[in-house]
Tab-separated table of C-alpha atoms and ligand atoms in Angstrom:
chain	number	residue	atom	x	y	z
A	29	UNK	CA	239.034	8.995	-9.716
A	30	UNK	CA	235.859	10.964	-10.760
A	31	UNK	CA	233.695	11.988	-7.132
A	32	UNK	CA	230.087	12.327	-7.436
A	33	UNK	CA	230.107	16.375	-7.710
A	34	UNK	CA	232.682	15.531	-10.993
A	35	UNK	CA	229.505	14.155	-12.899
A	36	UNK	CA	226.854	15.633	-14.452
A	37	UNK	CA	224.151	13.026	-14.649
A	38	UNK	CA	221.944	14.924	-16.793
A	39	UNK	CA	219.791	12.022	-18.681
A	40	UNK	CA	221.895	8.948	-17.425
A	41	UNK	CA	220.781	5.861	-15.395
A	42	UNK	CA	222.757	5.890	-12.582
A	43	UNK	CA	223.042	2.478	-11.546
A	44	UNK	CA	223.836	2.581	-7.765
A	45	UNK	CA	224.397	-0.018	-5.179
A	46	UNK	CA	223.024	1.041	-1.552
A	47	UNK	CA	223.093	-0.575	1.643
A	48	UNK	CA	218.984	-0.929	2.274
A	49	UNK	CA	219.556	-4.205	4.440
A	50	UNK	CA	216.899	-2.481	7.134
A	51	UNK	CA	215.277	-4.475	9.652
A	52	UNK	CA	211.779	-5.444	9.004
A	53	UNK	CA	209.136	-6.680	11.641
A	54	UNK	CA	206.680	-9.571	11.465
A	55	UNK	CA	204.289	-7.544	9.130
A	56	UNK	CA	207.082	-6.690	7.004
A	57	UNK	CA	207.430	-2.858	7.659
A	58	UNK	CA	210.716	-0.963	7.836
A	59	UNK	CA	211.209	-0.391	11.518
A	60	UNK	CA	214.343	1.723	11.285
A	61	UNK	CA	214.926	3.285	8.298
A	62	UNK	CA	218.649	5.261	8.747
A	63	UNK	CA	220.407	3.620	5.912
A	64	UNK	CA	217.429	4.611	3.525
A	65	UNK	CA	217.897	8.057	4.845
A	66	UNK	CA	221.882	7.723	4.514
A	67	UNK	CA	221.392	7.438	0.614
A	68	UNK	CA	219.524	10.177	0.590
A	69	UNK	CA	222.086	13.072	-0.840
A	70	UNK	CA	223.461	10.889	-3.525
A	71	UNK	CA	219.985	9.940	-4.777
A	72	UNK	CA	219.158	13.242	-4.574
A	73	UNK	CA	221.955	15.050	-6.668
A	74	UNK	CA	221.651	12.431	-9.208
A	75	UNK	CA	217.906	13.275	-9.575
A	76	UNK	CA	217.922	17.175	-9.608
A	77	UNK	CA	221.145	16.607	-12.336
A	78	UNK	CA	218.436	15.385	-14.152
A	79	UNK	CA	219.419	11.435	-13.558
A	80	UNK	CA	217.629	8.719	-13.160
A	81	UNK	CA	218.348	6.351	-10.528
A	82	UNK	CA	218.217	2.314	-10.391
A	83	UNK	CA	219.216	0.681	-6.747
A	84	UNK	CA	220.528	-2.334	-6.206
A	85	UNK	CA	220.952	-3.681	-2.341
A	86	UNK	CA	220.673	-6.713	-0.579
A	87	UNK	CA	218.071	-7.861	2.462
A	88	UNK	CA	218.976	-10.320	4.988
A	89	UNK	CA	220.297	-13.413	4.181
A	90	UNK	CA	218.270	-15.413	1.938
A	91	UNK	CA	218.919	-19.368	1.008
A	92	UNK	CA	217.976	-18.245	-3.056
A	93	UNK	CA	214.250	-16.219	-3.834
A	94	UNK	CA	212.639	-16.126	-1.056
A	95	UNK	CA	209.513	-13.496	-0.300
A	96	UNK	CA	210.513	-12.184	3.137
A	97	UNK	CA	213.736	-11.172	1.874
A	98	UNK	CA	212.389	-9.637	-1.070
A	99	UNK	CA	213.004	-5.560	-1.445
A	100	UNK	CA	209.397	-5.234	-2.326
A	101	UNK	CA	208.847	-4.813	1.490
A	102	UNK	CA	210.749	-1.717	1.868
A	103	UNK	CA	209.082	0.326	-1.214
A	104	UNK	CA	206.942	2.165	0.828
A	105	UNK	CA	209.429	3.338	2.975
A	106	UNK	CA	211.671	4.526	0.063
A	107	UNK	CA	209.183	6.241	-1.395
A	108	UNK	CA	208.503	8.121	1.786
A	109	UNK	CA	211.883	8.946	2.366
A	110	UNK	CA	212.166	10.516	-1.218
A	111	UNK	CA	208.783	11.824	-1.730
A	112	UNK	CA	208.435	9.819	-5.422
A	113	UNK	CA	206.728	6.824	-6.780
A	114	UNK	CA	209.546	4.487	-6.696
A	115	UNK	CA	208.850	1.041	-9.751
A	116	UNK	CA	210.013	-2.003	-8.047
A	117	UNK	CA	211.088	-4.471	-10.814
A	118	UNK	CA	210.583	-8.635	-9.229
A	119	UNK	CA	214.537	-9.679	-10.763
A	120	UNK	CA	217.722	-7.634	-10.390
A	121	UNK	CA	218.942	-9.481	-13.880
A	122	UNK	CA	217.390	-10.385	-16.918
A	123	UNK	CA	214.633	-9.096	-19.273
A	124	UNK	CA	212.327	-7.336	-16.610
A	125	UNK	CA	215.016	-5.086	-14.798
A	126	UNK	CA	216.538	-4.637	-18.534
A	127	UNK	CA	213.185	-2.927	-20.023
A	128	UNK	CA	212.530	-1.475	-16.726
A	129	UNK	CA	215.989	0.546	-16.734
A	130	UNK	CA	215.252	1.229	-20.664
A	131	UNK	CA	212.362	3.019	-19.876
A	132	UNK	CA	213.238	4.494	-17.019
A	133	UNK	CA	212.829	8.622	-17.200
A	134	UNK	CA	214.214	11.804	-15.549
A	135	UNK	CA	213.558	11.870	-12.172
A	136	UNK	CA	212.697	8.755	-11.417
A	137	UNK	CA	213.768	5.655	-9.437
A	138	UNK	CA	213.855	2.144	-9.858
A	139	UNK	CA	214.550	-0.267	-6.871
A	140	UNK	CA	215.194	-3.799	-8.114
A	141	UNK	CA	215.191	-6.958	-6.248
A	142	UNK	CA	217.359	-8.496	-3.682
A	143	UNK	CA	220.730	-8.855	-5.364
A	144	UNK	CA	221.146	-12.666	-2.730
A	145	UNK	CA	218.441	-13.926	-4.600
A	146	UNK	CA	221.040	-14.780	-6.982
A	147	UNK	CA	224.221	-16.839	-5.612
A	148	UNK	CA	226.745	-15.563	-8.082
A	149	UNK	CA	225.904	-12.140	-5.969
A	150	UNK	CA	228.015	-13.416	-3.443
A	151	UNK	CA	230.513	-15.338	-5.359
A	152	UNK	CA	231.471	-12.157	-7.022
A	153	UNK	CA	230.418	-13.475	-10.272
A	154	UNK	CA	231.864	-11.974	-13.926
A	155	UNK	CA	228.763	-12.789	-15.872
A	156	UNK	CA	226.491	-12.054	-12.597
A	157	UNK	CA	227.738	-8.342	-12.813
A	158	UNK	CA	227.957	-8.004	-16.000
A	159	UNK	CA	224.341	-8.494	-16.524
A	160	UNK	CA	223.611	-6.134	-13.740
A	161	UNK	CA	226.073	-3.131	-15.792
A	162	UNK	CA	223.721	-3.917	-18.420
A	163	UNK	CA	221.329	-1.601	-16.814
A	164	UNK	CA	223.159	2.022	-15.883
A	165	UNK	CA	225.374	4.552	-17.940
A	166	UNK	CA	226.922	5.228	-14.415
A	167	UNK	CA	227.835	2.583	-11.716
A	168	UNK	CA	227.926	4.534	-7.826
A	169	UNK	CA	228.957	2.628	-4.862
A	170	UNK	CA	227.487	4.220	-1.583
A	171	UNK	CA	227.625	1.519	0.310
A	172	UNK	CA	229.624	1.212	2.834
A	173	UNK	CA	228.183	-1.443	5.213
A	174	UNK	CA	228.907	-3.926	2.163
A	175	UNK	CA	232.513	-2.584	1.087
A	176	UNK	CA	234.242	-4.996	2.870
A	177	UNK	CA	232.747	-7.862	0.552
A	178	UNK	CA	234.018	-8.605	-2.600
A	179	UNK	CA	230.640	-9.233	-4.451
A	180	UNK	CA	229.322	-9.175	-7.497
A	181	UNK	CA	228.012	-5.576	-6.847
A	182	UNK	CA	230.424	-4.336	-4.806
A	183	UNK	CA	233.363	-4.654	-6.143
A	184	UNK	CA	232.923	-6.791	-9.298
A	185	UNK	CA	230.922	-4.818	-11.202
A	186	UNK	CA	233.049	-1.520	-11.008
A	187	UNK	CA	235.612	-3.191	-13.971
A	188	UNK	CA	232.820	-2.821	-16.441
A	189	UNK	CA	232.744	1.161	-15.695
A	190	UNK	CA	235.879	1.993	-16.687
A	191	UNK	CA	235.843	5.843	-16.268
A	192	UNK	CA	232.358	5.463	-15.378
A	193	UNK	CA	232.237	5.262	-11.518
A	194	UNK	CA	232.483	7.044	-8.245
A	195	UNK	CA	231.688	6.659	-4.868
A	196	UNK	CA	228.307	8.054	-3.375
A	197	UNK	CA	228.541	10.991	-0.744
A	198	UNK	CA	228.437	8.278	1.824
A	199	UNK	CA	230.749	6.412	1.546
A	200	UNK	CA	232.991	9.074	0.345
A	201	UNK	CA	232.735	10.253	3.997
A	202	UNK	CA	233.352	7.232	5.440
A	203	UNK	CA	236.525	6.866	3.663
A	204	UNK	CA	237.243	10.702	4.751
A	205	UNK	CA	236.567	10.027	7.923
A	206	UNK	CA	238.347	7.255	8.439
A	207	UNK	CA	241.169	9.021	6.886
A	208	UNK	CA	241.118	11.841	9.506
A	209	UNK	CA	241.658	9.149	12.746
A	210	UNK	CA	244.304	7.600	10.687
A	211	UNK	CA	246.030	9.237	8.444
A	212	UNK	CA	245.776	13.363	9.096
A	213	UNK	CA	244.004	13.882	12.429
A	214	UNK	CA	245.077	16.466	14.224
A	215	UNK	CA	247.193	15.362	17.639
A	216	UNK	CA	246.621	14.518	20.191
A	217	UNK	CA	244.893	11.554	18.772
A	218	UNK	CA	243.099	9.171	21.104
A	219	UNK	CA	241.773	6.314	20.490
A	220	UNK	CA	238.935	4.325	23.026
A	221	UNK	CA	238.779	0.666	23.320
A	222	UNK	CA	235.774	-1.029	24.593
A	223	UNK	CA	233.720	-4.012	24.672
A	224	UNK	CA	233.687	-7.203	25.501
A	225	UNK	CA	237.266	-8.653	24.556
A	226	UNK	CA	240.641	-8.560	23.308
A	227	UNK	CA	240.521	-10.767	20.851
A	228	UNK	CA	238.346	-9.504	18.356
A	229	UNK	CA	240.415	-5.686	18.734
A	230	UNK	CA	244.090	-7.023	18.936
A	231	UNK	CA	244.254	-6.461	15.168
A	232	UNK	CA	243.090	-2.799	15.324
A	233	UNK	CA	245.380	-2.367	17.958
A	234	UNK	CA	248.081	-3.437	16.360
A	235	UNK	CA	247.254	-1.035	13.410
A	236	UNK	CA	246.455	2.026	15.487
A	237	UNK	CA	249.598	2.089	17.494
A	238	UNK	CA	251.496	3.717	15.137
A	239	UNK	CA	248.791	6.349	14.475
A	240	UNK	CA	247.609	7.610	18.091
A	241	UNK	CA	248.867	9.541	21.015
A	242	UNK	CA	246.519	8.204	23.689
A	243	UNK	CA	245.085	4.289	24.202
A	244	UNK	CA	242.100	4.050	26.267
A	245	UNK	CA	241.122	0.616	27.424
A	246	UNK	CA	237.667	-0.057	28.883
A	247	UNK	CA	234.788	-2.309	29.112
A	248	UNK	CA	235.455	-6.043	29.692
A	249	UNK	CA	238.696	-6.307	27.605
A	250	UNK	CA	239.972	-3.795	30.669
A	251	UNK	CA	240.017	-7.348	32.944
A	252	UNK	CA	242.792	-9.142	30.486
A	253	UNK	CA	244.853	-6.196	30.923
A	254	UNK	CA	244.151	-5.670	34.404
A	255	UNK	CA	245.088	-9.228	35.406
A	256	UNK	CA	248.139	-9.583	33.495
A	257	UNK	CA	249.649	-6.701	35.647
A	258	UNK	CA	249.012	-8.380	39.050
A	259	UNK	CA	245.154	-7.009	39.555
A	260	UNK	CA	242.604	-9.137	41.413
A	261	UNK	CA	239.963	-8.918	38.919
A	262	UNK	CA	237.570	-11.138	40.819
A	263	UNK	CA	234.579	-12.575	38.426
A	264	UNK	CA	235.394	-10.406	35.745
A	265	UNK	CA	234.793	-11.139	32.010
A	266	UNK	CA	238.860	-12.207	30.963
A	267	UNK	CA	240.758	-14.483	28.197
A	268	UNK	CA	243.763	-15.774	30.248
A	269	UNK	CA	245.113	-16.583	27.056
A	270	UNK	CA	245.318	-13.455	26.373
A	271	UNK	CA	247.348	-11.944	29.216
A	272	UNK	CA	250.493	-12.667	27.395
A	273	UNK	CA	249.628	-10.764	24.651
A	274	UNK	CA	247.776	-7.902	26.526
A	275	UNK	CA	251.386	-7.431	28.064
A	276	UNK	CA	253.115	-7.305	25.164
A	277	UNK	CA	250.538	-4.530	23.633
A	278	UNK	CA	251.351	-2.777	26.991
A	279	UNK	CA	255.372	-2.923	25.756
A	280	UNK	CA	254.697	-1.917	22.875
A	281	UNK	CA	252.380	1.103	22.920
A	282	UNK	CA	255.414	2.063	25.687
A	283	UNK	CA	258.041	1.642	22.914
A	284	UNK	CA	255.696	3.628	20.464
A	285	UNK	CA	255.473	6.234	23.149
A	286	UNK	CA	251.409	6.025	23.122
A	287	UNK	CA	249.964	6.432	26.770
A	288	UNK	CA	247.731	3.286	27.982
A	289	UNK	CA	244.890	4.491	30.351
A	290	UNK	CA	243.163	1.802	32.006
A	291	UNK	CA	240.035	2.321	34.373
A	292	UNK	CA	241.040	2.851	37.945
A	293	UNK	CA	237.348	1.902	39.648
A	294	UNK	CA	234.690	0.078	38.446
A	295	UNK	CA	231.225	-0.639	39.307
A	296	UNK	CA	231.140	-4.352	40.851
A	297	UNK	CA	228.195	-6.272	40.675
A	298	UNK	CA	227.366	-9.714	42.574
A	299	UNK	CA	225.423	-11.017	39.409
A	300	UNK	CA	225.332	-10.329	35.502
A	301	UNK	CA	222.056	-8.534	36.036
A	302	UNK	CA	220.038	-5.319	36.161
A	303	UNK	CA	218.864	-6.011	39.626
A	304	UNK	CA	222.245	-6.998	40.934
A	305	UNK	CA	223.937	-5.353	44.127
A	306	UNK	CA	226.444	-3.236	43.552
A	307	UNK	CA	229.759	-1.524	44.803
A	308	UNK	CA	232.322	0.510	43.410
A	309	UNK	CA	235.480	-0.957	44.207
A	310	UNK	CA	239.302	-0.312	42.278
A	311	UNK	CA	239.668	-2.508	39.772
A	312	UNK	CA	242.786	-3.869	40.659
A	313	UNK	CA	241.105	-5.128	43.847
A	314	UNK	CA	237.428	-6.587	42.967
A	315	UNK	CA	235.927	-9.134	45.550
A	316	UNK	CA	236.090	-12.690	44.727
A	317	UNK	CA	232.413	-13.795	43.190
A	318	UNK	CA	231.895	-9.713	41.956
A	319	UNK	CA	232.508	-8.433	38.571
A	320	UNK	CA	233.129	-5.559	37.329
A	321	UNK	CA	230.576	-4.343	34.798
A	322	UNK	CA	230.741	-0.473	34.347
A	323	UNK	CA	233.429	2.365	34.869
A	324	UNK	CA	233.806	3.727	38.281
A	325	UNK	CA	233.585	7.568	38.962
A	326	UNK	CA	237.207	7.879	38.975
A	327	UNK	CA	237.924	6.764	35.781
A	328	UNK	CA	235.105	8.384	34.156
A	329	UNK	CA	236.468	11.782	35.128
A	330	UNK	CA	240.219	9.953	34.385
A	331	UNK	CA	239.093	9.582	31.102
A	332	UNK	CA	237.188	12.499	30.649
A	333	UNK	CA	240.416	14.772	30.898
A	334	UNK	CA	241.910	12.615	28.483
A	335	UNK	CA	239.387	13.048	25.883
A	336	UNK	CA	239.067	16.521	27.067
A	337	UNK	CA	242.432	17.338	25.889
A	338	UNK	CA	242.246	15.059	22.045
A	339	UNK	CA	242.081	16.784	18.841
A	340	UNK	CA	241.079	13.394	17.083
A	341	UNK	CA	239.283	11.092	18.877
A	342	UNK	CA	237.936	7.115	17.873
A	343	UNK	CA	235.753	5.084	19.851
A	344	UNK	CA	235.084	1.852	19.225
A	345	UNK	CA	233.286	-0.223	22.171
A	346	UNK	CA	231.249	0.502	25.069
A	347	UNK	CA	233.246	1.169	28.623
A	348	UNK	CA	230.311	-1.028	30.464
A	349	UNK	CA	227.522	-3.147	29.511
A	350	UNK	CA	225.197	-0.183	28.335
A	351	UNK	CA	222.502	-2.944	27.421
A	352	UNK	CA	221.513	-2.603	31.548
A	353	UNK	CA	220.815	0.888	33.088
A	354	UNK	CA	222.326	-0.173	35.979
A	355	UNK	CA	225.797	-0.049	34.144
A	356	UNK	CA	225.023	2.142	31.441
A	357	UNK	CA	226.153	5.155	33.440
A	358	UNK	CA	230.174	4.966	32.106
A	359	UNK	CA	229.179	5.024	28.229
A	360	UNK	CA	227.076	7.699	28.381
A	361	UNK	CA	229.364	9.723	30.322
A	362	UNK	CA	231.879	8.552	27.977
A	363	UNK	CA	229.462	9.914	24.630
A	364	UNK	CA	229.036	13.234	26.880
A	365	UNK	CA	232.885	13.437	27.054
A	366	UNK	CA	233.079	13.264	23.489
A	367	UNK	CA	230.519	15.456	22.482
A	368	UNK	CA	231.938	18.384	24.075
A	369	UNK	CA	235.067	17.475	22.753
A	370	UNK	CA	233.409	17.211	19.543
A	371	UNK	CA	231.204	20.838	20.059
A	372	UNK	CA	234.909	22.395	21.209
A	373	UNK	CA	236.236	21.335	17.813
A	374	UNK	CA	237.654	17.936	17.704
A	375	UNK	CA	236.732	15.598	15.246
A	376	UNK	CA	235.062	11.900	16.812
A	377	UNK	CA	234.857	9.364	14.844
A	378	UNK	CA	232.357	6.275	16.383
A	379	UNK	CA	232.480	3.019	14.841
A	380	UNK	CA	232.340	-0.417	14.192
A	381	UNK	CA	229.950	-2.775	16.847
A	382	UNK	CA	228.113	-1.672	19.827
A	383	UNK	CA	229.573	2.038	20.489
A	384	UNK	CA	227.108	2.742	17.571
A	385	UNK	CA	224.174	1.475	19.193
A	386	UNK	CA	225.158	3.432	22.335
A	387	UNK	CA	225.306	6.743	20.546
A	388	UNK	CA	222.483	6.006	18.862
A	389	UNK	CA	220.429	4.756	21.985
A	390	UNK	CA	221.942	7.578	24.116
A	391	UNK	CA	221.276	10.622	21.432
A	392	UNK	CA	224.762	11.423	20.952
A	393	UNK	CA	224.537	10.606	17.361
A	394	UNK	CA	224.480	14.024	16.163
A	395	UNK	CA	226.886	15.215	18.506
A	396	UNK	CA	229.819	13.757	17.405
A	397	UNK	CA	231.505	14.220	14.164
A	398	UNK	CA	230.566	11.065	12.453
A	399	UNK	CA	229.308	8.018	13.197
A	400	UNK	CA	229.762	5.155	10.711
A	401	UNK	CA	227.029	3.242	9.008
A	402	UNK	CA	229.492	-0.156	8.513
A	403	UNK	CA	230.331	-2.470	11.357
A	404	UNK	CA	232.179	-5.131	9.475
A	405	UNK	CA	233.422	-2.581	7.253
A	406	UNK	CA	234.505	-0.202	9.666
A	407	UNK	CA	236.372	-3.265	12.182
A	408	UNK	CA	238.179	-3.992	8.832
A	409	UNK	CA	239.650	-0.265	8.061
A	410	UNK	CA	240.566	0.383	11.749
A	411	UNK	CA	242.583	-3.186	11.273
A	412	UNK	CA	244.273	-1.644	8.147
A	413	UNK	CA	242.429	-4.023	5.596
A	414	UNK	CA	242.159	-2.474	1.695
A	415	UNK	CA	238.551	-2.693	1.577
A	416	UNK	CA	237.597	-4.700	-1.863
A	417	UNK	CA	234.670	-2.445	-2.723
A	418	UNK	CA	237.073	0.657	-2.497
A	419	UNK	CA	239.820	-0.941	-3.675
A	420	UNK	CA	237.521	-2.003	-7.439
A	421	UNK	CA	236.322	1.611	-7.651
A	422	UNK	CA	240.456	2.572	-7.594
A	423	UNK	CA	241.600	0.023	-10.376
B	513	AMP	P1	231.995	-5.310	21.200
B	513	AMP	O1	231.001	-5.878	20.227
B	513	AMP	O2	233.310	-5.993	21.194
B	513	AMP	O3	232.101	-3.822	21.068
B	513	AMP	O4	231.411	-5.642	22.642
B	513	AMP	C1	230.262	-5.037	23.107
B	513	AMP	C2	229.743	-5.762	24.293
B	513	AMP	O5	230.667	-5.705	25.346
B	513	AMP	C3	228.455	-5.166	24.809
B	513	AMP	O6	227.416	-6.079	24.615
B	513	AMP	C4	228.728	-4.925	26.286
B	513	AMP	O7	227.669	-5.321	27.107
B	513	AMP	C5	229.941	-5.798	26.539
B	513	AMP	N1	230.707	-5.338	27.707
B	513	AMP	C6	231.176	-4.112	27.958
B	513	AMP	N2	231.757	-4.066	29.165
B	513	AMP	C7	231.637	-5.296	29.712
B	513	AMP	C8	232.028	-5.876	30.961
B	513	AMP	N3	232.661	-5.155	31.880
B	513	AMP	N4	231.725	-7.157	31.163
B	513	AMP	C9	231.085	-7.873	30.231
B	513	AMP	N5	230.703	-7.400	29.037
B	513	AMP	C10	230.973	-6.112	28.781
């Protein structure tokens, strides 16, 4: 398949759907506007080729057309971001976006409207995309945050470009990246577990067993594990269901020969609150009506050395619940561990859920080696799923 450095796009429409679902406030201003700023070098080879470019995202989730969903809101910002009058066209289909893309010259971009307005968007609808192909020469998928949907846009679409399509530079390295933890990383590769439960990682788990050297387990889904080998885990966060199963990962990752590291103390708290008291007590041993709600000392530098000593390294969940200061010390000393990893040559991947809020809130975002823009997406390639929107641009 053709990569974006492959084509020259000298006079063609690039038709190219982005992830622009930014969050708007009650005046309807962008109030963060990363993903603009992630589609940034694909936008911008296209238009010093000589392009032109036509985006196509969705915003929110609207019930049909309605105006606080509409991409007319974030205009302003794109055209910041890019430094260029940017024509915003009030239908992604039909007669409007058709003579919009016609005339559309070198250099310039056209942003068209949210793609949910229609419902065959979703649906994945033939005739839906095919009306939208009407409108570029080119079709470029960059975004990732949407990949694992199998829309009209996303994945749909890409069978009218036969020969025709390519990824953007973003997701390109998202699927590189993702690569490197799982497929070529260099060992030892470690992988760290966090967050609130078992449940919703068992199925990366299962899929990353095979691939890494080192398993560490933190946060609340610690407690499952914790009790199932005999701990007292007081009030802790747990799914006794789950203790079964939690052993049986345990067996496993033995049989697979992948070390388990589990945190030795924790930081104890009488109540799920800022203001709490506070102890640090082992977490095998936590007083009946505490809970444990951060890593201890001793397994911060326990897992430091671990992650000291990784070549590849993947986090995925907070060790603590970093929403409080009070327990936010463990993640951060976590992110510190991995950025000197990271500045000593590893590669860190952070992804999927809260662990990118934490980097972000915490600064380590550019200390690390990558940090993915796709939650959903993400979750689903760390569980081994063929991602539809990748899998379209391969047929
Ligand atoms: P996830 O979306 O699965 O990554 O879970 C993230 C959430 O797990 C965050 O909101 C954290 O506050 C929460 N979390 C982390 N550690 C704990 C803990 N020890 N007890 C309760 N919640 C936790």
């Amino acid at each position: 398949m053709k990569t974006l450095n492959d084509i020259d796009f000298n006079g063609k429409k690039a038709l190219i759907r982005v992830d622009f679902n930014v969050p708007l406030n009650e005046n309807f201003e962008v109030t963060d506007n990363t993903r603009i700023k992630a589609a940034k070098p694909t936008i911008i080879k296209i238009l010093e080729d000589g392009g032109s470019c036509i985006l196509m995202s969705h915003l929110g989730r609207p019930k049909g057309r309605q105006d606080e969903f509409s991409l007319r809101h974030i205009v302003d910002s794109v055209e910041d971001v890019f430094g260029v009058e940017v024509i915003y066209v009030s239908d992604c289909i039909g007669t409007e976006a058709e003579e919009a893309a016609q005339s559309l010259e070198q250099g310039q971009i056209l942003i068209l409207e949210n793609l949910r307005f229609h419902p065959e968007e979703k649906q994945g609808d033939e005739s839906f995309a095919q009306k939208l192909a009407l409108l570029g020469d080119v079709y470029v998928n960059d975004a990732f945050g949407t990949a694992h949907r199998a829309h009209a846009s996303t994945a749909t679409i890409a069978r009218f470009f036969s020969g025709r399509k390519c990824f953007g530079y973003l997701l390109a390295k998202e699927i590189e990246s993702i690569k490197t933890v799982m497929e070529s990383g260099e060992k030892p590769v470690t992988a760290i577990l966090g967050g609130a439960k078992v449940s919703s990682k068992i199925t990366i788990i299962n899929n990353i067993l095979d691939k890494i050297d080192h398993l560490i387990i933190g946060g609340g889904m610690a407690y499952t594990f914790v009790k199932a080998l005999g701990g007292k885990i007081g009030d802790s966060i747990v799914e006794d269901d789950k203790q079964e199963l939690a052993l049986e990962i345990l067996k496993q990752a033995k049989e697979k020969q992948v070390q388990v590291h589990l945190p030795k103390d924790i930081v104890a708290s009488d109540a799920f609150s800022n203001d709490a008291n506070i102890q640090v007590c082992s977490v095998k041993n936590i007083p009946d009506n505490w809970m444990g709600l951060d890593a201890g000392p001793e397994t911060i530098a326990y897992f430091n050395e671990i992650i000291s000593l990784s070549k590849t390294i993947l986090w995925n969940g907070p060790v603590g619940v970093f929403e409080m200061e009070t327990f936010s010390k463990g993640t951060i000393a976590l992110g510190e561990a991995i950025a000197k990893a990271t500045k000593k040559g590893s590669f860190s991947l952070v992804g999927g859920g809260d662990s990118v809020a934490a980097v972000k809130q915490f600064g380590f975002e550019k200390k690390v080696s990558y940090v993915s823009t796709g939650g959903g997406a993400m979750l689903e390639s760390l569980e081994g799923k063929t991602l539809p929107g990748i899998a379209a641009m391969l047929e």
